Coordinates of C-alpha atoms in Angstrom, one line a residue:
X276 CA 0.0 0.0 0.0
X277 CA 2.8 2.5 1.0
X278 CA 4.7 1.5 -2.2
X279 CA 1.5 2.2 -4.3
X280 CA 1.1 5.6 -2.4
X281 CA 4.7 6.5 -3.1
X282 CA 4.5 5.6 -6.7
X283 CA 1.4 7.8 -6.8
X284 CA 3.2 10.8 -5.0
X285 CA 6.3 10.5 -7.2
X286 CA 4.0 10.4 -10.4
X287 CA 2.1 13.6 -9.1
X288 CA 5.5 15.2 -8.4
X289 CA 6.7 14.5 -11.9
X290 CA 3.5 15.9 -13.3
X291 CA 4.1 19.1 -11.5
X292 CA 7.6 19.4 -12.3
X293 CA 6.6 19.1 -15.9
X294 CA 4.0 21.7 -15.3
X295 CA 6.9 24.1 -14.0
X296 CA 8.6 23.7 -17.3
X297 CA 5.7 23.5 -19.8
X298 CA 4.4 26.6 -21.6
X299 CA 1.2 24.6 -22.7
X300 CA -0.9 26.3 -20.0
X301 CA -4.4 25.3 -20.2
X302 CA -3.9 21.7 -21.5
X303 CA -1.3 20.8 -18.9
X304 CA -3.5 22.1 -16.2
X305 CA -6.5 20.1 -17.4
X306 CA -4.2 17.0 -17.6
X307 CA -3.1 17.6 -13.9
X308 CA -6.8 17.8 -12.7
X309 CA -7.7 14.7 -14.7
X310 CA -4.9 12.7 -13.1
X311 CA -5.9 14.0 -9.5
X312 CA -9.4 13.0 -10.2
X313 CA -8.5 9.5 -11.3
X314 CA -6.1 9.0 -8.4
X315 CA -8.9 10.2 -6.0
X316 CA -11.3 7.7 -7.5
X317 CA -8.9 4.8 -6.8
X318 CA -8.6 5.8 -3.2
X319 CA -12.3 5.8 -2.7
X320 CA -12.3 2.4 -4.3
X321 CA -9.5 1.0 -2.0
X322 CA -11.5 2.6 1.1
X323 CA -14.7 0.9 0.0
X324 CA -12.8 -2.4 -0.5
X325 CA -11.5 -2.2 3.1
X326 CA -14.9 -1.3 4.5
X327 CA -16.4 -4.4 2.5
X328 CA -13.6 -6.6 4.0
X329 CA -14.4 -5.5 7.5
X330 CA -18.1 -6.2 7.0
X331 CA -17.3 -9.7 5.8
X332 CA -15.1 -10.2 8.8
X333 CA -18.0 -9.0 11.1
X334 CA -20.5 -11.4 9.2
X335 CA -18.0 -14.4 9.8
X336 CA -17.7 -13.7 13.4
X337 CA -21.5 -13.3 13.9
X338 CA -22.0 -16.7 12.2
X339 CA -19.2 -18.2 14.6
X340 CA -21.1 -16.8 17.7
X341 CA -24.4 -18.4 16.1
X342 CA -22.6 -21.5 15.6
X343 CA -21.3 -21.5 19.2
X344 CA -24.6 -20.7 20.7
X345 CA -26.2 -23.4 18.6
X346 CA -23.6 -26.0 19.8
X347 CA -24.2 -24.9 23.4
X348 CA -28.0 -25.2 22.9
X349 CA -27.7 -28.6 21.5
X350 CA -25.2 -29.6 24.1
X351 CA -27.6 -28.4 26.7
X352 CA -30.3 -30.4 24.9
X353 CA -28.1 -33.5 24.8
X354 CA -27.3 -33.0 28.7
X355 CA -30.9 -33.0 29.4
X356 CA -31.3 -36.3 27.6
X357 CA -28.3 -37.6 29.2
X358 CA -29.5 -36.6 32.6
X359 CA -32.8 -38.3 31.8
X360 CA -30.6 -41.4 30.9
X361 CA -28.6 -40.9 34.0
X362 CA -31.9 -40.8 35.9
X363 CA -32.7 -43.9 34.2
X364 CA -29.6 -45.9 33.9
X365 CA -28.1 -44.9 37.3
X366 CA -25.3 -42.4 38.7
X367 CA -22.0 -43.3 37.1
X368 CA -22.8 -42.7 33.6
X369 CA -24.5 -39.5 34.5
X370 CA -21.5 -38.3 36.3
X371 CA -19.2 -39.2 33.8
X372 CA -21.3 -37.7 31.0
X373 CA -21.7 -34.5 33.3
X374 CA -17.8 -34.2 33.6
X375 CA -17.3 -34.4 29.9
X376 CA -20.1 -32.2 29.2
X377 CA -18.6 -29.6 31.7
X378 CA -15.3 -30.1 30.0
X379 CA -16.6 -29.4 26.5
X380 CA -18.5 -26.3 27.7
X381 CA -15.1 -25.0 29.2
X382 CA -13.4 -25.7 26.1
X383 CA -16.1 -24.2 24.0
X384 CA -16.2 -21.1 26.3
X385 CA -12.4 -20.9 25.9
X386 CA -12.4 -20.9 22.3
X387 CA -15.4 -18.4 22.4
X388 CA -13.2 -16.1 24.5
X389 CA -10.0 -16.6 22.2
X390 CA -12.4 -16.0 19.1
X391 CA -13.6 -12.8 21.0
X392 CA -10.2 -11.7 21.5
X393 CA -9.2 -12.2 17.8
X394 CA -12.2 -10.4 16.7
X395 CA -11.2 -7.4 19.1
X396 CA -7.6 -7.5 17.7
X397 CA -8.7 -7.8 14.0
X398 CA -11.3 -4.8 14.6
X399 CA -8.4 -3.0 16.2
X400 CA -6.0 -3.6 13.3
X401 CA -8.7 -2.8 10.7
X402 CA -9.5 0.4 12.7
X403 CA -5.7 1.2 12.9
X404 CA -5.3 0.6 9.2
X405 CA -8.3 2.6 8.2
X406 CA -6.8 5.5 10.5
X407 CA -3.4 5.2 8.8
X408 CA -5.1 5.0 5.4
X409 CA -7.2 8.0 6.3
X410 CA -4.0 10.0 7.2
X411 CA -2.2 9.0 4.4
X412 CA -4.9 10.1 2.1
X413 CA -5.2 13.3 3.8
X414 CA -1.3 13.7 3.5
X415 CA -1.6 12.9 -0.2
X416 CA -4.5 15.2 -0.7
X417 CA -2.6 17.9 1.1
X418 CA 0.4 17.5 -1.1
X419 CA -1.7 17.4 -4.3
X420 CA -3.5 20.6 -3.2
X421 CA -0.1 22.3 -2.6
X422 CA 1.2 21.2 -6.0
X423 CA -1.9 22.6 -7.5
X424 CA -1.4 25.8 -5.7
X425 CA 2.2 25.9 -6.9
X426 CA 1.1 25.0 -10.3
X427 CA -1.4 27.8 -10.4
X428 CA 1.3 30.0 -9.1
X429 CA 3.9 28.9 -12.0
X430 CA 0.9 29.3 -14.7
X431 CA 0.0 32.7 -13.3
X432 CA 3.6 33.8 -13.4
X433 CA 3.8 32.1 -17.1
X434 CA 0.8 34.1 -18.2
X435 CA 2.4 37.3 -16.7
X436 CA 5.6 36.7 -18.7
X437 CA 3.5 35.7 -21.8
X438 CA 1.8 39.0 -21.7
X439 CA 5.0 40.8 -21.2
X440 CA 6.4 39.0 -24.0
X441 CA 3.6 39.8 -26.2
X442 CA 3.8 43.5 -25.3
X443 CA 7.4 43.4 -26.0
X444 CA 7.0 41.9 -29.4
X445 CA 4.3 44.3 -30.2
X446 CA 6.5 47.2 -29.3
X447 CA 9.3 45.7 -31.3
X448 CA 7.1 45.3 -34.4
X449 CA 5.9 48.8 -34.3
X450 CA 9.6 50.0 -33.8
X451 CA 10.5 47.9 -36.9
X452 CA 7.7 49.4 -38.9
X453 CA 8.8 52.8 -38.0
X454 CA 12.5 52.0 -38.9
X455 CA 11.4 50.6 -42.2
X456 CA 9.4 53.8 -42.7
X457 CA 12.2 56.0 -42.1
X458 CA 14.4 54.0 -44.6
X459 CA 11.4 54.4 -47.2
X460 CA 11.4 58.1 -46.4
X461 CA 15.3 58.5 -47.0
X462 CA 15.0 56.6 -50.3
X463 CA 12.8 59.5 -51.7
X464 CA 16.0 61.7 -51.5
X465 CA 18.4 61.8 -54.6
X466 CA 21.1 63.7 -53.0
X467 CA 22.3 61.1 -50.6
X468 CA 26.0 61.0 -49.7
X469 CA 27.9 57.6 -50.1
X470 CA 28.3 57.6 -46.1
X471 CA 24.3 58.0 -45.9
X472 CA 23.6 55.2 -48.3
X473 CA 26.1 53.0 -46.3
X474 CA 24.5 53.9 -43.0
X475 CA 21.2 53.2 -44.4
X476 CA 22.1 49.8 -46.0
X477 CA 23.6 48.8 -42.5
X478 CA 20.4 49.7 -40.8
X479 CA 18.5 47.7 -43.2
X480 CA 20.7 44.6 -42.3
X481 CA 20.1 45.2 -38.6
X482 CA 16.3 45.2 -39.3
X483 CA 16.7 42.0 -41.0
X484 CA 18.4 40.4 -37.9
X485 CA 15.5 41.2 -35.6
X486 CA 14.1 37.9 -34.3
X487 CA 10.6 39.3 -34.2
X488 CA 10.3 40.4 -37.7
X489 CA 7.7 39.1 -40.1
X490 CA 8.7 37.5 -43.4
X491 CA 7.1 40.6 -45.3
X492 CA 9.3 43.1 -43.4
X493 CA 12.4 40.8 -43.8
X494 CA 12.3 40.8 -47.5
X495 CA 11.4 44.4 -47.7
X496 CA 14.4 45.2 -45.5
X497 CA 16.5 43.0 -47.9
X498 CA 15.2 45.0 -51.0
X499 CA 16.2 48.2 -49.3
X500 CA 19.7 46.9 -48.4
X501 CA 20.4 46.4 -51.9
X502 CA 18.8 49.5 -52.9
X503 CA 21.0 51.7 -50.7
X504 CA 24.1 49.4 -51.7
X505 CA 23.5 50.3 -55.3
X506 CA 22.6 46.6 -56.2
X507 CA 19.6 48.0 -58.2
X508 CA 18.8 44.8 -60.2
X509 CA 18.9 42.7 -57.1
X510 CA 16.5 45.2 -55.3
X511 CA 14.2 45.3 -58.3
X512 CA 13.8 41.6 -58.4
X513 CA 13.3 41.5 -54.6
X514 CA 10.7 44.4 -54.7
X515 CA 8.6 42.6 -57.4
X516 CA 8.6 39.4 -55.3
X517 CA 7.4 41.4 -52.4
X518 CA 4.6 42.7 -54.5
X519 CA 3.7 39.2 -55.6
X520 CA 3.7 37.6 -52.3
X521 CA 2.5 40.2 -50.0
X522 CA 0.0 42.2 -51.8
X523 CA -2.5 41.9 -49.0
X524 CA -0.1 42.9 -46.2
X525 CA 1.2 46.2 -48.0
X526 CA -0.5 49.4 -47.0
X527 CA -1.3 52.3 -49.6
X528 CA 1.5 54.3 -48.1
X529 CA 4.0 51.3 -48.4
X530 CA 2.8 50.6 -51.9
X531 CA 3.7 54.2 -52.9
X532 CA 7.4 53.8 -51.5
X533 CA 7.9 50.5 -53.2
X534 CA 6.5 51.8 -56.6
X535 CA 9.1 54.7 -56.2
X536 CA 11.8 52.5 -55.3
X537 CA 11.1 50.2 -58.1
X538 CA 11.0 53.1 -60.6
X539 CA 14.3 54.4 -59.3
X540 CA 16.0 51.0 -59.5
X541 CA 14.6 50.7 -63.2
X542 CA 15.9 54.1 -63.9
X543 CA 19.5 53.0 -62.6
X544 CA 19.5 49.8 -64.5
X545 CA 18.5 51.7 -67.8
X546 CA 14.9 50.8 -68.1
X547 CA 13.6 54.3 -68.2
X548 CA 10.3 53.4 -69.7
X549 CA 9.7 50.9 -66.9
X550 CA 10.5 53.7 -64.5
X551 CA 7.8 56.1 -66.1
X552 CA 5.3 53.3 -66.1
X553 CA 5.8 52.7 -62.4
X554 CA 5.8 56.5 -61.5
X555 CA 2.7 57.1 -63.4
X556 CA 0.5 54.4 -61.6
X557 CA 1.5 55.7 -58.3
X558 CA -1.4 56.9 -56.4
X559 CA -1.7 60.5 -55.5
X560 CA -3.3 60.6 -52.3
X561 CA -0.2 61.4 -50.2
X562 CA 0.4 65.1 -50.7
X563 CA 3.6 65.2 -48.6
X564 CA 5.1 62.9 -51.4
X565 CA 3.6 64.0 -54.4
X566 CA 6.2 66.4 -55.1
X567 CA 8.8 63.7 -55.0
X568 CA 6.6 61.6 -57.3
X569 CA 6.6 64.4 -60.0
X570 CA 10.2 65.0 -59.6
X571 CA 11.0 61.5 -60.2
X572 CA 8.7 61.2 -63.1
X573 CA 10.6 64.3 -64.5
X574 CA 14.0 62.5 -64.2
X575 CA 12.7 59.5 -66.1
X576 CA 11.4 61.6 -69.0
X577 CA 14.8 63.5 -68.9
X578 CA 16.8 60.3 -69.3
X579 CA 14.7 59.4 -72.5
X580 CA 15.1 63.1 -73.6
X581 CA 11.4 63.9 -73.5
X582 CA 12.2 67.4 -72.2
X583 CA 8.6 68.8 -72.4
X584 CA 7.3 66.1 -70.1
X585 CA 10.3 66.3 -67.9
X586 CA 9.8 70.1 -67.6
X587 CA 6.2 69.6 -66.9
X588 CA 6.9 67.2 -64.0
X589 CA 9.6 69.2 -62.5
X590 CA 7.2 72.5 -62.4
X591 CA 4.4 70.3 -60.8
X592 CA 6.9 69.1 -58.0
X593 CA 7.9 72.6 -57.4
X594 CA 4.2 73.8 -57.3
X595 CA 3.4 71.1 -55.0
X596 CA 6.4 71.7 -52.6
X597 CA 8.6 74.7 -53.3
X598 CA 11.2 73.4 -50.8
X599 CA 12.1 70.4 -52.8
X600 CA 15.6 71.1 -53.5
X601 CA 16.0 68.2 -56.0
X602 CA 13.2 69.3 -58.4
X603 CA 15.2 72.7 -58.6
X604 CA 18.5 70.8 -59.1
X605 CA 17.0 68.4 -61.8
X606 CA 15.2 71.2 -63.6
X607 CA 18.5 73.2 -63.6
X608 CA 20.2 70.2 -65.3
X609 CA 17.5 70.1 -68.0
X610 CA 17.9 73.8 -68.8
X611 CA 21.7 73.4 -68.7
X612 CA 21.3 70.5 -71.2
X613 CA 19.2 72.8 -73.6
X614 CA 21.8 75.7 -73.0
X615 CA 19.3 77.9 -70.9
X616 CA 22.0 78.8 -68.7
X617 CA 20.5 82.0 -67.1
X618 CA 17.3 80.0 -65.9
X619 CA 19.4 77.0 -64.9
X620 CA 21.7 79.0 -62.7
X621 CA 18.7 80.4 -60.9
X622 CA 17.5 76.9 -60.2
X623 CA 20.7 75.6 -59.1
X624 CA 20.9 78.6 -56.6
X625 CA 17.5 78.0 -55.4
X626 CA 18.5 74.2 -54.6
X627 CA 21.5 75.5 -52.8
X628 CA 19.4 78.0 -50.9
X629 CA 17.2 75.3 -49.7
X630 CA 19.9 72.8 -49.1
X631 CA 23.5 74.2 -48.5
X632 CA 24.8 70.7 -48.2
X633 CA 23.5 69.6 -51.9
X634 CA 26.8 68.4 -53.2
X635 CA 25.6 67.5 -56.6
X636 CA 24.0 71.2 -56.8
X637 CA 27.3 72.8 -56.3
X638 CA 29.0 70.4 -58.8
X639 CA 26.4 70.9 -61.5
X640 CA 26.6 74.6 -61.0
X641 CA 30.4 74.6 -61.3
X642 CA 29.7 72.7 -64.7
X643 CA 27.4 75.4 -65.9
X644 CA 29.9 78.1 -65.0
X645 CA 32.6 76.1 -66.7
X646 CA 30.6 75.9 -69.7
X647 CA 30.3 79.8 -70.0
X648 CA 34.1 79.9 -69.1
X649 CA 33.4 81.5 -65.7
X650 CA 36.3 79.2 -64.2
X651 CA 37.1 81.1 -61.2
X652 CA 33.5 80.8 -59.9
X653 CA 33.3 77.2 -61.2
X654 CA 36.6 76.3 -59.0
X655 CA 34.6 77.7 -56.0
X656 CA 31.7 75.5 -56.6
X657 CA 33.8 72.5 -57.1
X658 CA 35.8 73.1 -54.2
X659 CA 32.7 73.4 -51.9
X660 CA 31.3 70.1 -53.3
X661 CA 34.6 68.5 -52.4
X662 CA 34.5 70.0 -49.1
X663 CA 31.0 68.4 -48.6
X664 CA 31.7 65.2 -49.9
X665 CA 35.1 64.0 -50.5
X666 CA 34.0 60.6 -51.5
X667 CA 32.5 61.7 -54.9
X668 CA 35.1 61.6 -57.8
X669 CA 33.3 64.1 -60.1
X670 CA 34.1 67.2 -58.4
X671 CA 37.7 66.4 -58.4
X672 CA 37.7 65.7 -62.1
X673 CA 35.6 68.9 -62.8
X674 CA 38.1 70.8 -60.7
X675 CA 41.2 69.5 -62.6
X676 CA 39.6 70.2 -65.8
X677 CA 38.8 73.9 -64.6
X678 CA 42.4 74.3 -63.7
X679 CA 43.5 73.0 -67.1
X680 CA 41.2 75.6 -68.8
X681 CA 43.1 78.3 -66.7
X682 CA 46.4 76.8 -67.7
X683 CA 47.2 76.0 -64.0
X684 CA 48.8 72.8 -64.9
X685 CA 50.2 72.2 -61.4
X686 CA 47.0 72.5 -59.7
X687 CA 45.3 70.3 -62.0
X688 CA 48.1 67.7 -61.3
X689 CA 47.8 68.1 -57.5
X690 CA 43.9 67.7 -57.8
X691 CA 44.1 64.5 -59.7
X692 CA 46.6 63.3 -57.2
X693 CA 44.3 64.1 -54.2
X694 CA 41.5 62.3 -56.1
X695 CA 43.9 59.2 -56.7
X696 CA 45.1 59.0 -52.9
X697 CA 41.6 58.9 -51.7
X698 CA 40.0 56.6 -54.1
X699 CA 42.9 54.7 -55.9
X700 CA 41.1 55.5 -59.2
X701 CA 43.7 55.2 -61.8
X702 CA 44.0 59.0 -62.6
X703 CA 47.8 58.6 -62.0
X704 CA 48.2 58.0 -65.8
X705 CA 46.7 61.3 -66.5
X706 CA 48.6 63.0 -63.7
X707 CA 51.8 61.7 -65.5
X708 CA 50.7 63.0 -69.0
X709 CA 50.1 66.3 -67.3
X710 CA 53.6 66.3 -65.8
X711 CA 54.8 65.8 -69.5
X712 CA 53.5 69.2 -70.1
X713 CA 55.6 70.8 -67.5
X714 CA 58.9 69.1 -68.4
X715 CA 60.4 66.5 -70.6
X716 CA 61.2 63.8 -68.4
X717 CA 62.2 60.3 -69.7
X718 CA 61.4 58.8 -66.3
X719 CA 57.8 60.0 -66.4
X720 CA 57.6 58.4 -69.9
X721 CA 59.0 55.2 -68.5
X722 CA 56.6 55.4 -65.6
X723 CA 53.5 55.8 -68.1
X724 CA 54.7 52.6 -70.0
X725 CA 54.7 50.5 -66.8
X726 CA 51.1 51.7 -65.4
X727 CA 48.2 49.6 -65.1
X728 CA 44.9 50.9 -65.5
X729 CA 42.5 50.8 -62.3
X730 CA 39.3 52.3 -63.8
X731 CA 39.1 52.5 -67.7
X732 CA 35.7 54.2 -67.6
X733 CA 36.9 57.1 -65.5
X734 CA 40.2 57.6 -67.5
X735 CA 38.1 57.6 -70.7
X736 CA 36.4 60.6 -69.3
X737 CA 39.8 62.1 -68.2
X738 CA 41.3 61.5 -71.6
X739 CA 38.3 63.2 -73.3
X740 CA 38.8 66.4 -71.1
X741 CA 42.6 66.4 -71.5
X742 CA 41.9 66.0 -75.2
X743 CA 39.4 68.8 -75.2
X744 CA 41.7 71.0 -73.6
X745 CA 44.7 70.2 -75.8
X746 CA 42.8 71.5 -78.8
X747 CA 41.4 74.5 -76.9
X748 CA 42.7 77.9 -77.5
X749 CA 43.3 78.1 -73.5
X750 CA 46.2 75.6 -73.9
X751 CA 48.0 77.7 -76.7
X752 CA 50.6 78.7 -74.3
X753 CA 51.9 75.1 -74.0
X754 CA 54.4 74.0 -76.6
X755 CA 52.8 72.3 -79.5
X756 CA 55.4 69.6 -79.3
X757 CA 54.4 68.6 -75.9
X758 CA 51.0 68.7 -76.8
X759 CA 51.5 66.2 -79.7
X760 CA 53.4 64.1 -77.3
X761 CA 50.6 63.7 -74.9
X762 CA 48.1 63.1 -77.9
X763 CA 50.5 60.3 -79.0
X764 CA 50.6 58.7 -75.4
X765 CA 46.7 59.0 -75.4
X766 CA 46.5 57.3 -78.6
X767 CA 48.9 54.6 -77.6
X768 CA 46.9 53.9 -74.4
X769 CA 43.6 53.7 -76.3
X770 CA 45.3 51.2 -78.7
X771 CA 46.5 48.9 -75.9
X772 CA 43.2 49.2 -74.0
X773 CA 40.3 49.3 -76.1
X774 CA 37.8 50.1 -73.5
X775 CA 39.3 53.4 -73.2
X776 CA 37.7 55.9 -75.7
X777 CA 38.6 59.5 -76.2

C-alpha cells in the first residue's frame, strides 16, 4: 500500500515538475486535474474495499457466535437427555457424562473467548489501518493541493511573462515598422551621400536580424539593403517578389514607397520606360510625397530626352512643394542641357538656398559656370562640393579640368593626385601625362609605360577632357610638341586598352 502511494506521489510530483517547465498552459492544467480525479477515484475504491472486507469479517464472527450458541444449545439439550438417561440408567454414567459435558463447555467457552479476543484484535487492526489510510490519504490530498497551488502560481507567472512578451513583441514590431518607414522616407532623396547610403544599408541589415520581424518586413528590408548598396537589379527583383507574395499586407503608403523605389531601380538599370510606367501608376493620395513623385517622373522623362514632359513634372513638383531642392536641381540640369544657362543658374542657386549641403547642386552649378568659361567661380563651386563630400570623384575631375582651362597645370595635377590618393581611381596616368606638359622627363615616360589601369571608364572621361583642353585655345601657351606627345601617349593607351575611348 505504501509503495503504491509512494509511486502515486512520485507520479504527481513528476507531473507538477513538468507543469513548471511546460508552456502549454490550459492543456497541462486540465491533464493534472484529470490525473488527480483518477487518483481520488482509486483511493475511494480502495477505502470501499476495506470497508467491505471489515463487514465480511464481522459477518463471519456473527456466524461463529451463532454456531457456538447453536452448539451450546444442542449440548444443553443432549445434557438433558443424558440426565434423563442417568436418571434412568444410574449415577455413574450421568456423572461421567456431566464431567465430559462440563469439560466440553469449558473448552467451548475458552474458544469463544479466544475468538472474541481475535475479533477485537482484528477490529483494532482494521481500525488502525483505516486510520493510517485516512491520514495517508489526507497527506496525499494536502500534497496534491499544495502542488496544484504551486502549479497555479507557475501558470500565473507564465501568463504574466507571456503577456509581457507579447507587449514586447508588439512594441518591437511597431519600432521595426517605424525604422522601415524611415528608410523608405530616406529613399525618396536623390542627393544622398555615400556615407548616408552605407548607413542606411547597415540599418536595413540590422532590421533583418530582428528575431520578431515578419517575413514581409524581412524581404522588404533585404530589398532596401540592396537599394542603398547600389545593387539595383537585385533590389528590383526583390521588390517585385514582395509585391507578388505580400499584396494583402502592403498598406497604400508602403505601396507608394515600393513603386517609387522600383521606378528608381529601373532608372538606374537603364529601363527608363519601366520607371515611367511605375511612376505614373503611383497613387496621388499622399500630398507630402507627391512632389517627390513628380520630380522622379521628370527625371525618368529627362533620361529618355522627353524634355517637355520632364519640364512639366519638375514644375508640378515645385508647385506642390517649393522646398524640394532636388526638383530645382534636376530642372537646372535640364535647362543646362538645352543651354538655357540663365534659368539653369537660378534653379541651381535655389536648390543650394534650400539645402546648402547639396553636393551635386554645387558640382552641377560649377559645370554650368565652366560651360560659360567662368572658371574662377566654377572652381569655388567644385571646392565646395569636395568640402561637403570627399568621396565623390566628379568634383575632383571637374576641378582638374577647370584648372587646365586656366592653364594652371600644377593645380590640375595636384587635384588629380588628391583624387587618386583618396579613391585609388587610376588617374595617376593622367597625372603623369600632365607632368609631361611641365617638363620633358624620360622617367615620366617610362613610368607611363609601366602603369596599369585601375578604372578605364573614368580614364576615358579624363582623356576626353584632356584632349578637349589640348585642342582648346586656352592651351596655346603650351608648346605644341609637348601637346603632340600627350596626344601620342593617349592614342597609344587607347590602342592598348580598347575599352578606353577619347
